[in-house]
XYZ file of C-alpha atoms in Angstrom:
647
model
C 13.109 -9.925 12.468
C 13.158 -5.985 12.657
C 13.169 -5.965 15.921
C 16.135 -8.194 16.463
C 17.966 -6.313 14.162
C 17.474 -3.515 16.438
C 19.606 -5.815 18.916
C 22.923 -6.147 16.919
C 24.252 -3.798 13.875
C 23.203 -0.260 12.700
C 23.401 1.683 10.257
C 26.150 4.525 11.008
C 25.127 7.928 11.256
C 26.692 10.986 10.020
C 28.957 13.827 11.877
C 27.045 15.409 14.368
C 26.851 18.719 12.542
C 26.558 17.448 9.328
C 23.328 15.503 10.699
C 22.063 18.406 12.178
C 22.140 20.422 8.379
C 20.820 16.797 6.945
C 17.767 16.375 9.481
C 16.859 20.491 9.113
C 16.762 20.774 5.210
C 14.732 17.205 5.166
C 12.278 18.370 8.069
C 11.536 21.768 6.407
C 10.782 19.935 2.907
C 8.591 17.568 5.209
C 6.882 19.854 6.623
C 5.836 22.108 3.833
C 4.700 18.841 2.156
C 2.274 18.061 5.291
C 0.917 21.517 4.913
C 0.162 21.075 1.243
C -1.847 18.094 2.134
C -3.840 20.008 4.099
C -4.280 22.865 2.121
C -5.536 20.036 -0.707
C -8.022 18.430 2.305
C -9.170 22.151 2.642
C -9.071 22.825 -0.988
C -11.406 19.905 -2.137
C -14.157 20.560 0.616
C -14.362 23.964 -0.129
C -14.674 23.007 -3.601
C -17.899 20.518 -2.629
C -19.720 23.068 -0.436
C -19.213 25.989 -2.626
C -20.417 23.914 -5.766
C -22.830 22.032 -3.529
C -24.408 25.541 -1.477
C -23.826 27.998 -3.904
C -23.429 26.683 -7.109
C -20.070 28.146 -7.393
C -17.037 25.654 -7.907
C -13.636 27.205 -7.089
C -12.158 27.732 -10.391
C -9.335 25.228 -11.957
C -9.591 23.146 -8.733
C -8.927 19.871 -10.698
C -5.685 21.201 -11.903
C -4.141 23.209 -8.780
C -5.141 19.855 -6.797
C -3.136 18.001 -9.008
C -0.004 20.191 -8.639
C -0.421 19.843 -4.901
C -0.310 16.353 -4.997
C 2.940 16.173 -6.787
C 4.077 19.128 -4.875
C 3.382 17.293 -1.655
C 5.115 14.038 -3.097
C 8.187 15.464 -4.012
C 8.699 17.326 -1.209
C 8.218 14.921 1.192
C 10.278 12.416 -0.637
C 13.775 13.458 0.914
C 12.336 12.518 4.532
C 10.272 9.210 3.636
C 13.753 8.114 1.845
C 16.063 9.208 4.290
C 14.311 7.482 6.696
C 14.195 4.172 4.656
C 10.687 4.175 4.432
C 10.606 2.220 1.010
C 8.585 -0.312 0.300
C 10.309 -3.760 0.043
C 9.859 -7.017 0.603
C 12.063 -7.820 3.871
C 11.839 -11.828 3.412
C 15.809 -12.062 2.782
C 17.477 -9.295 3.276
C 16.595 -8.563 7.369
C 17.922 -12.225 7.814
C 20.664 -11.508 5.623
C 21.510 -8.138 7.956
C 21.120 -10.197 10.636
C 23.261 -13.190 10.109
C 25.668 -11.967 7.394
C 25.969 -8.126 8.456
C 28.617 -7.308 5.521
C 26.717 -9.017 2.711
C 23.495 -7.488 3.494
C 24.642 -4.046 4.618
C 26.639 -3.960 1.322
C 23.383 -4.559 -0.475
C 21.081 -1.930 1.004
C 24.227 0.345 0.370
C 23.779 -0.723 -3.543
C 20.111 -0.215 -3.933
C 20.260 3.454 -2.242
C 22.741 3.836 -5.144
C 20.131 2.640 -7.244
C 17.792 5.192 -6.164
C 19.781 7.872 -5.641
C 20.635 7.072 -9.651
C 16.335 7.630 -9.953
C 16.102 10.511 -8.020
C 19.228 11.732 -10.215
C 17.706 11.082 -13.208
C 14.287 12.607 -12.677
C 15.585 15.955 -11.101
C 18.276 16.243 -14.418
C 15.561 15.224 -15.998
C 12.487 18.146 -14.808
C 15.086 20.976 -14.594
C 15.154 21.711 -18.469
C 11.075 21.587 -18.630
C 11.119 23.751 -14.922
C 13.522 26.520 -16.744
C 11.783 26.485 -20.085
C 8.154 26.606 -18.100
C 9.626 29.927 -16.346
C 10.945 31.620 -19.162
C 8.301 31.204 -21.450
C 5.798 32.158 -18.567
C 3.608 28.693 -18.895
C 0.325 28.793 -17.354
C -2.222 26.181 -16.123
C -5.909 26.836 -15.254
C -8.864 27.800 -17.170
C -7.687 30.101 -20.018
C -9.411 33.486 -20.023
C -10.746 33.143 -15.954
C -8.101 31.552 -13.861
C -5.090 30.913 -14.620
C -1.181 30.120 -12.720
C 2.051 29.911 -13.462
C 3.805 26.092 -13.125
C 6.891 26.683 -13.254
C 7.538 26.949 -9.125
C 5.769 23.236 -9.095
C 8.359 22.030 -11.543
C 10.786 23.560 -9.423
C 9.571 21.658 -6.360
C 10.324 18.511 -8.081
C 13.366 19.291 -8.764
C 14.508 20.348 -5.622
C 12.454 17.261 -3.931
C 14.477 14.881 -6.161
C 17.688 16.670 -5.718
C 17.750 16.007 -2.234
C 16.234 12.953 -2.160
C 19.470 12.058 -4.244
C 21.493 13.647 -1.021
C 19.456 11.270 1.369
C 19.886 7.980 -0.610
C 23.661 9.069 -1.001
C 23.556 9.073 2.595
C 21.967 5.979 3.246
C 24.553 4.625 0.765
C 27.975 5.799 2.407
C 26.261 4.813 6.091
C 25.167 1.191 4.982
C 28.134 1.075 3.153
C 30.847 2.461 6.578
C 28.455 -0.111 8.822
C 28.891 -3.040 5.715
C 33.357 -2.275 6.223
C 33.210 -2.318 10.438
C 34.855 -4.455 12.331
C 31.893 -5.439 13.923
C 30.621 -6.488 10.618
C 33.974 -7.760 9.487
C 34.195 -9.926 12.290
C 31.227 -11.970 11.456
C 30.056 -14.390 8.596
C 30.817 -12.288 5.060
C 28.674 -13.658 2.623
C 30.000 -13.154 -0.168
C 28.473 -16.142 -2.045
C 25.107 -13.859 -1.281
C 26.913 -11.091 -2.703
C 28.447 -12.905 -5.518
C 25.407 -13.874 -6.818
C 23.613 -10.501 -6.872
C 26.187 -9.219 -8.902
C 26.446 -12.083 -11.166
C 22.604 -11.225 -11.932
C 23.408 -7.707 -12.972
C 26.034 -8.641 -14.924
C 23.881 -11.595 -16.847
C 21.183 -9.338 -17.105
C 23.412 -6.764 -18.812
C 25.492 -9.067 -21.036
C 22.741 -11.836 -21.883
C 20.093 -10.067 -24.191
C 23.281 -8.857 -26.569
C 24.839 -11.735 -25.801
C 22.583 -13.990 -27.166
C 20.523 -11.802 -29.236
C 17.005 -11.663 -27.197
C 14.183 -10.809 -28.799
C 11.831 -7.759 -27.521
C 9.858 -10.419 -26.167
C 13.072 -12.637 -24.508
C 14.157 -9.295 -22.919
C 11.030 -8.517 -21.739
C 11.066 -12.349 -19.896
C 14.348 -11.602 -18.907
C 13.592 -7.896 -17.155
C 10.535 -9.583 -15.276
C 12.530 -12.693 -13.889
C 15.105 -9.992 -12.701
C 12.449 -7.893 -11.548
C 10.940 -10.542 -8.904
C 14.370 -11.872 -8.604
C 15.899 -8.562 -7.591
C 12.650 -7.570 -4.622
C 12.810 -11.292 -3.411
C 16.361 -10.096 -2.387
C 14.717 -6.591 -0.668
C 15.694 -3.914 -3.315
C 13.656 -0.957 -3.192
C 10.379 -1.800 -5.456
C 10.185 1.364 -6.807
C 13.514 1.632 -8.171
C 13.690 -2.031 -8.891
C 10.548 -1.314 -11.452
C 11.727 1.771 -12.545
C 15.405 0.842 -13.207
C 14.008 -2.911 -15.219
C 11.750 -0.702 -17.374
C 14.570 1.449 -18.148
C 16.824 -1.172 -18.917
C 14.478 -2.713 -21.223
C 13.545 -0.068 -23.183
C 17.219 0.738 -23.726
C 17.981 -2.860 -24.373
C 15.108 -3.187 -26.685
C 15.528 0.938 -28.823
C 19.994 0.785 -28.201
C 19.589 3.892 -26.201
C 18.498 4.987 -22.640
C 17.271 7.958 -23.601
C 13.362 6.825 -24.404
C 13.069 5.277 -21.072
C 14.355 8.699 -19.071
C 12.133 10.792 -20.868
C 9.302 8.339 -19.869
C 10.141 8.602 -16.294
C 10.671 12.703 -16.289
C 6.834 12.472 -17.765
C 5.854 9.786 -15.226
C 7.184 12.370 -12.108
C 6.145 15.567 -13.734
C 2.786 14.931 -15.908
C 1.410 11.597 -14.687
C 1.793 12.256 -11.524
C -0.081 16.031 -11.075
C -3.775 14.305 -11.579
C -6.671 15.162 -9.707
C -7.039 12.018 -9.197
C -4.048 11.059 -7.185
C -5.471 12.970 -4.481
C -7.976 9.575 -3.703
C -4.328 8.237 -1.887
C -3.673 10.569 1.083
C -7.137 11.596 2.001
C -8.319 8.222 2.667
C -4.960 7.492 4.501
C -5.534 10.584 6.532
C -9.136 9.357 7.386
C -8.176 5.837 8.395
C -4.987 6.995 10.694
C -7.281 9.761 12.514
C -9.757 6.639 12.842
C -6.653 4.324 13.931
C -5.509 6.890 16.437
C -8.907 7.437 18.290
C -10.699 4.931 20.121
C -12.684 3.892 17.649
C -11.964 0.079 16.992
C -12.647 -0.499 20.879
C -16.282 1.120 20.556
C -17.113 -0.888 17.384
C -15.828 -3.733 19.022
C -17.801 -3.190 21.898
C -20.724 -3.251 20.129
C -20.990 -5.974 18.030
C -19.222 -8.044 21.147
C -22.970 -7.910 22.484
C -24.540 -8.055 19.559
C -23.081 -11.483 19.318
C -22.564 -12.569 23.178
C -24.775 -14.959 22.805
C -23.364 -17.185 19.692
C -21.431 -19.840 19.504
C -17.937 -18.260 18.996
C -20.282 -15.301 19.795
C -16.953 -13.232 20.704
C -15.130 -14.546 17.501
C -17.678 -13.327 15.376
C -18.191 -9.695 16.976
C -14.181 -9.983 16.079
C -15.265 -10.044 12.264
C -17.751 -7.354 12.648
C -16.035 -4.962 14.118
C -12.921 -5.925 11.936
C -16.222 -5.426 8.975
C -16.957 -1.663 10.611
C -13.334 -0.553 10.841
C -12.299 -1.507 7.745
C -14.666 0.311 5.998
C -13.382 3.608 7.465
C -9.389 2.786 7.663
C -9.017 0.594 4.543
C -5.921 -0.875 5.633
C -5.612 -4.508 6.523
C -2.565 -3.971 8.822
C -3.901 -0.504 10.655
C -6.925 -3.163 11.527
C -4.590 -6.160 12.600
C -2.484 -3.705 14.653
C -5.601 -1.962 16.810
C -7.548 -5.599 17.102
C -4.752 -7.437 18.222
C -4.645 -4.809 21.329
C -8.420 -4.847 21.495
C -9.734 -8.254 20.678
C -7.071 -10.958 20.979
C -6.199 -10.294 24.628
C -10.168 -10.293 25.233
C -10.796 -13.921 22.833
C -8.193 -15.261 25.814
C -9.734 -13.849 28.843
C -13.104 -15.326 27.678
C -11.302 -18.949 27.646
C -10.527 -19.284 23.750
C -7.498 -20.505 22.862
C -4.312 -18.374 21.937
C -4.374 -19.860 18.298
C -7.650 -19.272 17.954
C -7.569 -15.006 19.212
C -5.036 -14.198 16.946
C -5.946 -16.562 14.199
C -9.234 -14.675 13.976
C -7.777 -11.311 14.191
C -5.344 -12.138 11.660
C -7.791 -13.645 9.435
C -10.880 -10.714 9.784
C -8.331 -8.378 9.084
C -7.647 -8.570 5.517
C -11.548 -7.241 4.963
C -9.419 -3.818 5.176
C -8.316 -4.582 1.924
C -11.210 -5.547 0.111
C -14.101 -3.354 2.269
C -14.021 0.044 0.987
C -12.065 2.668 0.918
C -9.009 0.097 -0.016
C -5.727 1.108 -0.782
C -4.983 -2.005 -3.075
C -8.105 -0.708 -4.842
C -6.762 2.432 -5.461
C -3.682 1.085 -6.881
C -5.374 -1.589 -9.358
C -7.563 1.300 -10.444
C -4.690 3.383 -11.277
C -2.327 0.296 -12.816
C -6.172 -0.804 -15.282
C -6.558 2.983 -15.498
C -10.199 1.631 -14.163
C -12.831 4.029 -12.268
C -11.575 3.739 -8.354
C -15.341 4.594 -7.531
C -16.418 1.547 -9.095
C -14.283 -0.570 -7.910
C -15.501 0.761 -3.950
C -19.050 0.222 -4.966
C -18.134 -3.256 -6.194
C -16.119 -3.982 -3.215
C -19.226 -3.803 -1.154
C -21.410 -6.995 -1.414
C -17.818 -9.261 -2.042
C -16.907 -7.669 1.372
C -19.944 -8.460 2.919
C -20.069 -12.068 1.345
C -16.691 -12.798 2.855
C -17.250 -11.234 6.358
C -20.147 -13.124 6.503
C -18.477 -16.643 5.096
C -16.193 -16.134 8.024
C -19.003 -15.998 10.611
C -20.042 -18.951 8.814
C -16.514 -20.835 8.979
C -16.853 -19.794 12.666
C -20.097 -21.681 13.405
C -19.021 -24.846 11.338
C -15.209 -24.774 13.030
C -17.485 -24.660 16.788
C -19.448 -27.393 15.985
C -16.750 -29.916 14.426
C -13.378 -28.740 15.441
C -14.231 -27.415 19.557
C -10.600 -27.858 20.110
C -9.351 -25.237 17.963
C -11.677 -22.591 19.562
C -11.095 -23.924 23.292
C -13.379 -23.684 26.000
C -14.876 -20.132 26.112
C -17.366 -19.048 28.621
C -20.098 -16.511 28.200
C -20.955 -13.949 30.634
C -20.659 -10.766 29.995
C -22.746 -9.411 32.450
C -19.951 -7.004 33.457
C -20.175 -5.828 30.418
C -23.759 -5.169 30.055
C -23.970 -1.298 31.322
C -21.943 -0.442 28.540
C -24.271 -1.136 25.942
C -25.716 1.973 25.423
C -22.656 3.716 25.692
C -21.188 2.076 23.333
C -23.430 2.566 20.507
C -23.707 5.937 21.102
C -19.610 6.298 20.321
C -20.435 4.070 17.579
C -22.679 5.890 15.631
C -21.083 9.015 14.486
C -18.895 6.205 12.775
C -21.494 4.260 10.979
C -22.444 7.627 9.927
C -19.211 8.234 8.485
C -19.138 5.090 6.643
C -22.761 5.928 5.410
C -21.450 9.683 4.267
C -18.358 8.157 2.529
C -19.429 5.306 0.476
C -22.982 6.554 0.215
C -21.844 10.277 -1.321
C -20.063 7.909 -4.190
C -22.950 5.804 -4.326
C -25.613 8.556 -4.872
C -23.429 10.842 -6.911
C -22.964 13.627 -4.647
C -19.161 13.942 -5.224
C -15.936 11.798 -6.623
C -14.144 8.949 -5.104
C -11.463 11.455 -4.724
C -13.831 14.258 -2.878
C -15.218 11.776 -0.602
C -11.775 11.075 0.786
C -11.584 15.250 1.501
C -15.330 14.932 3.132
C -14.062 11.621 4.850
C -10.736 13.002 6.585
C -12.685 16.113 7.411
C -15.299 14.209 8.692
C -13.183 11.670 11.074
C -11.446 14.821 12.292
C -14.275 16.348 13.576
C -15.658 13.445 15.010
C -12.104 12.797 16.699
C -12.290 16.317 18.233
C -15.426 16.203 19.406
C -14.940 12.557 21.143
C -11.660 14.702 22.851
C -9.585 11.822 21.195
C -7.485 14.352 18.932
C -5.372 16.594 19.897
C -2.544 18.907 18.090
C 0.171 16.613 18.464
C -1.805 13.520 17.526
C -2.913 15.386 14.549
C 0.671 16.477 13.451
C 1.664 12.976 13.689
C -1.659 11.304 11.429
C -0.613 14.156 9.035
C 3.150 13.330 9.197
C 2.612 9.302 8.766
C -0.039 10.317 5.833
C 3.007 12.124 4.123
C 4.968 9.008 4.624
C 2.747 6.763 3.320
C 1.685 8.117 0.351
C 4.888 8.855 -0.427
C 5.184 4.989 -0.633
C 2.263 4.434 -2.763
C 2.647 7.144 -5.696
C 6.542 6.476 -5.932
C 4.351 2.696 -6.861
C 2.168 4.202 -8.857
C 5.094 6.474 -10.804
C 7.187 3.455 -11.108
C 4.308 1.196 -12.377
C 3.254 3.497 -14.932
C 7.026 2.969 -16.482
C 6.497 -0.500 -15.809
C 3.302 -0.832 -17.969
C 4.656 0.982 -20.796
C 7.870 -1.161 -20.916
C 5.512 -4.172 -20.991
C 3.768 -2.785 -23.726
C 6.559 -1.974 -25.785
C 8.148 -5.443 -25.081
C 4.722 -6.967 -26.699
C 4.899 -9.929 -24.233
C 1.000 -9.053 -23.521
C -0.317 -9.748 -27.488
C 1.792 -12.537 -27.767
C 0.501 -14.243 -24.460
C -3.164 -13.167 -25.960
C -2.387 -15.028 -28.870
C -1.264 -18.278 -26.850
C -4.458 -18.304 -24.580
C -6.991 -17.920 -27.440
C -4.758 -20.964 -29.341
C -4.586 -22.735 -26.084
C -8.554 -22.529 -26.439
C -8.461 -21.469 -22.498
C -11.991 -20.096 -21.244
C -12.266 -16.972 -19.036
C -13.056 -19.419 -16.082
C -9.925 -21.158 -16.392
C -7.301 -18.669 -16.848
C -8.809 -16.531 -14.068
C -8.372 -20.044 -11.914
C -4.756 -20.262 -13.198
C -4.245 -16.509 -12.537
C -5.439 -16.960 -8.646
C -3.390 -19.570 -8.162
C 0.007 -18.398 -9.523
C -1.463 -14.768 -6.930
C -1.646 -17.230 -3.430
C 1.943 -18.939 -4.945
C 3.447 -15.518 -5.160
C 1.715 -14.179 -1.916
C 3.934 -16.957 0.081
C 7.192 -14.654 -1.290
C 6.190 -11.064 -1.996
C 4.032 -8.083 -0.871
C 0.665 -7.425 -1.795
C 1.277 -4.500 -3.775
C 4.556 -6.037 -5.400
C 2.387 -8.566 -7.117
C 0.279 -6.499 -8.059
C 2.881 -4.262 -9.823
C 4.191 -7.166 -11.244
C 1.638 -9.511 -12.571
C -1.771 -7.008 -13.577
C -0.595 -5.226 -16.673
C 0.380 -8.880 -18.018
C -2.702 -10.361 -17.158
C -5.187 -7.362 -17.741
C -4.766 -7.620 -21.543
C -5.518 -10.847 -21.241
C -8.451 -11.338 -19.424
C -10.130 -8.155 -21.457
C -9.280 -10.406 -24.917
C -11.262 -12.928 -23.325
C -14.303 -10.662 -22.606
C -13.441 -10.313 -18.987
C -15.063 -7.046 -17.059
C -11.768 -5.024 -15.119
C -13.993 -4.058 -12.095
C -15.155 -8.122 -11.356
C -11.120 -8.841 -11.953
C -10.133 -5.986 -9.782
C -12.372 -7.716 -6.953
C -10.581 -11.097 -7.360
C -7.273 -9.975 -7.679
C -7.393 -8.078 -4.639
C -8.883 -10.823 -2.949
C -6.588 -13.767 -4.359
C -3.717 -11.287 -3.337
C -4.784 -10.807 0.233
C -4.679 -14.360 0.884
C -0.479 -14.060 0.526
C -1.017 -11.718 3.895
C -1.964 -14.851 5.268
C 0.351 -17.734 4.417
C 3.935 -18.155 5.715
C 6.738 -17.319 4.495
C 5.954 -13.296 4.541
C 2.285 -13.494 5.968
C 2.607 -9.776 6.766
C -0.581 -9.454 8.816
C 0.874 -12.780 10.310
C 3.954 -10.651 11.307
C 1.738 -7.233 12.602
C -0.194 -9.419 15.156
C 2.822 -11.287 16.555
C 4.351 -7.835 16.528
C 1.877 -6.218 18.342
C 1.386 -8.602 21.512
C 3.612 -9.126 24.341
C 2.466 -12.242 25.510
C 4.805 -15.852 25.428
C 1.755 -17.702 24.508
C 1.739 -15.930 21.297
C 4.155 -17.740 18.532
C 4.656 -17.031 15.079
C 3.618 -20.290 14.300
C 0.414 -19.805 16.529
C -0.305 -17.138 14.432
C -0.124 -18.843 10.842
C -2.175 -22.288 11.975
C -4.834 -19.681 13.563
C -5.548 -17.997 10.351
C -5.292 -21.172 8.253
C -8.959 -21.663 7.951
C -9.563 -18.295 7.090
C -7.047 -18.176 4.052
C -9.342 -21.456 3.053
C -12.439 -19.495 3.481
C -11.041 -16.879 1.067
C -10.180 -19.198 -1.372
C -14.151 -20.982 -1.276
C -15.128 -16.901 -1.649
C -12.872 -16.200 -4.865
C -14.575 -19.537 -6.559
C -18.185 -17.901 -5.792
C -16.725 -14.747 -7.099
C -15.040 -16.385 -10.413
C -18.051 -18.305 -11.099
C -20.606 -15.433 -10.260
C -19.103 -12.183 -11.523
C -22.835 -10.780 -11.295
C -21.842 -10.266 -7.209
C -18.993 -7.893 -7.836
C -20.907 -6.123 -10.816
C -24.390 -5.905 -8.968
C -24.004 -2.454 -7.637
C -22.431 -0.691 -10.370
């Protein structure tokens, strides 16, 4: 859909000079905030080996690190925004753009309004805190041996938010001139679409006075607009941010309570230590992605497995197994094995449906394997240890790696058809063997350094991702696969994407206290322990409504959405939050899979040039494994004891 959009209308860009200023002032912010995640990479190892070697920890590391990470957020902000790198759920509003240019033109033009309003908000918001913090002199640190002033971080956000205000005010006039062209004009309105979305604001405005809602009907009310509102592609983010807001206004008569929440969300919730876990383990999967690496793991386990049924399917998985636990993104491992593997699956005789199927299907293991992104973000929304939830990952990621080598086997010997008629020589192959595993290795040692530091308590979740980005960089370099410019751009798309994730993680933390406040969690509490439900059979209804929501929305949308309503919930009925983290990631993952969004789906089809390849292709080939995933979160409901095991 993107890239036929890329045929017909665009957004219109601004004078030529006035672009120039634009693109300068964004790119210097940018690039200050790529340095400060590398002064925090540099900062957190030096931290380890001092503490480790010497004995000497750098003093008030936790809380400079913190400032740098919302220091680096803030300042990167302007670009990542300006550049429409939001996350949003594209499943109406890219057909919308393309069929009915002035309708959905019109509506990106209203949500960078929308965020613009956020950004607005937060920087009037900081700059009374950022002038008292300078003229009272306030001071972080360790009082009495290291100390710093924090009133130029305040300041950062600030100016971050200021002109990410400027950036979605120019996305808005641009959307906005390409919503009124001609071009635009001269096709299908839509103003029935248009209409309709604001009819919703307007009901969702006028209905709770209207009719006198409860805390509890207005919290119903926010929600339904909530997933109503990123169905139709606003900006999650702001969508969350501007519902909580609402509510809490709607619910205390004034705004004011739910501003000061977000100024706190930007300026204290968001300088944690902690926070750091996001774009060092993005910068160690993206130096991974951009080196050879997938092809030498794939290598590998290809003869490993040459001679199994579906031998070449199954090295696939494995390598899909390897990668993930060193990129812990599902799509960075669709993207690289769709390149790699699927073109290979073909070549050996399988059939099309099959070669993407099963690099569509392995893929998702970057999401539950850790280091795991969605991990990160469920530990931060249950407030849940993230190096836990890695070490619980583990055996549930090998269980369903190895259920798919198992599906494999059983899909070979009663279904041949769907796998084709694959031969199996590899002889030409066979020289590379040792090769191969010598590549190989300094990643398995990785993986081992990573997850095994955590494991044996040699440093935090957190550090590991400093040790793990420093580690995959030298590796890189010394395999000659990294160079300056490569490096520039890992560190530039690691600013972009965590940009994405903490504005989630800012705007969820609003989220979770509006949901509180609204009391919609006790009262569902009270209904499940009347409705006499066990913890078996809410946790069965709770997957379900996941893989229903996965066929509309994003991964980390549902997420957002449905975990601090159902975390109450499952702790009142004596649930553990680590063994629900597990299934909720993996009940969410299976939405990756299933049509209508299927992002994975989407990546692979994306990613290979060949007609053979449909969209539909795609979805039947990783049907069985979004069944196998299912079997796998039954064996995890009904033994917890295999996500808890480790921990």
């Amino acid at each position: 859909m993107t890239e036929a959009l890329t045929n017909t209308l665009q957004p219109r860009r601004l004078p030529a000079a006035l672009q120039r200023v634009y693109d300068s002032i964004t790119l210097g912010f940018s690039t200050l905030g790529m340095l400060t995640i590398l002064a925090l990479m540099i900062l957190i190892c030096a931290d380890v080996f001092a503490r480790s070697l010497f004995d000497f920890p750098i003093r008030a590391a936790n809380e400079l690190i913190g400032y740098f990470i919302v220091s680096a957020f803030f300042l990167q902000l302007p670009r990542s925004l300006g550049q429409g790198r939001v996350a949003r759920a594209e499943l109406i509003i890219d057909p919308l753009k393309l069929n009915k240019p002035f309708a959905g033109f019109l509506l990106d033009a209203i949500y960078f309004l929308l965020t613009a309003l956020v950004c607005y908000l937060i920087a009037d918001g900081v700059t009374d805190g950022a002038l008292t913090a300078y003229q009272d002199g306030e001071i972080s640190g360790v009082p009495g041996d290291f100390t710093f002033q924090i009133w130029p971080f305040k300041f950062v956000i600030v100016l971050g938010a200021a002109i990410s205000c400027v950036a979605c005010l120019t996305l808005t006039v641009r959307s906005a001139l390409t919503a009124f062209s001609s071009d635009a004009l001269g096709q299908p309105k839509g103003w029935l679409a248009l209409c309709f979305i604001v009819l919703a604001v307007v009901m969702i405005l006028v209905a709770p006075s209207a009719i006198e809602l409860s805390r509890n009907g207005i919290g119903i009310l926010m929600i339904g607009s909530l997933v109503f509102f990123v169905i139709f592609g606003a900006p999650i983010s702001t969508t969350l941010i501007l519902v909580s807001i609402i509510g809490i206004w709607l619910m205390k008569g004034t705004p004011v309570l739910g501003i000061r929440a977000l100024v706190l969300a930007s300026s204290e919730y968001l300088a944690s230590y902690y926070f750091a876990v996001v774009p060092l383990f993005v910068m160690m999967g993206l130096i991974v992605s951009e080196s050879d690496i997938g092809k030498n793991t794939f290598d590998v386990v290809r003869h490993l497995t040459k001679r199994l049924t579906a031998g070449l399917g199954i090295a696939t998985i494995g390598a899909n197994a390897v990668f993930a636990a060193i990129t812990g993104s599902s799509i960075a491992s669709a993207a690289v094995f769709s390149k790699i593997a699927a073109p290979e699956l073909m070549r050996h005789g399988y059939t099309p449906r099959f070669a993407v199927g099963v690099v569509a299907g392995s893929s998702v293991l970057g999401m539950l394997i850790p280091p795991s992104i969605l991990l990160i973000v469920f530990g931060f929304l249950a407030e849940a240890s993230v190096g836990k939830l890695f070490i619980a990952a583990i055996l549930p990621g090998i269980l369903l790696a190895l259920s798919f080598c198992v599906g494999l086997l059983v899909i070979a010997k009663f279904w041949p058809a769907f796998l084709g008629d694959p031969d199996h020589d590899d002889s030409e192959e066979s020289d590379n063997l040792h090769s191969s595993l010598y590549k190989v290795a300094p990643i398995i040692g990785l993986m081992i350094l990573v997850i095994g530091g955590i494991y044996a308590g040699f440093f935090t979740p957190t550090e590991s991702g400093a040790i793990g980005a420093l580690g995959a960089l030298v590796i890189a370099i010394a395999q000659r696969k990294m160079n300056v410019v490569k490096f520039w751009k890992v560190v530039r798309e690691t600013g972009h994407v965590t940009v994405t994730v903490l504005f989630l993680i800012l705007a969820a933390n609003l989220f979770s206290r509006f949901i509180a406040l609204s009391g919609i969690p006790q009262h569902l509490t009270s209904f499940i322990e009347n409705a006499d439900l066990t913890l078996i059979a809410f946790t069965l209804i709770y997957v379900a409504l996941l893989v229903a929501l996965g066929m509309i929305l994003d991964s980390v949308s549902i997420m957002l959405i449905v975990v601090p309503l159902a975390l109450p919930l499952v702790q009142a009925l004596g649930g553990d939050v680590i063994w629900f983290g597990i299934v909720t990631v993996v009940a969410v993952e299976v939405g990756l899979l299933t049509p209508p969004v299927g992002l994975t789906c989407f990546v692979v089809k994306s990613s290979m040039a060949d007609p053979r390849i449909t969209l539909r292709s795609v979805f039947e080939g990783a049907f069985p494994f979004a069944l196998i995933m299912l079997i796998v979160i039954g064996v995890l409901i009904a033994f917890p004891q295999i996500s808890l095991l480790l921990i």
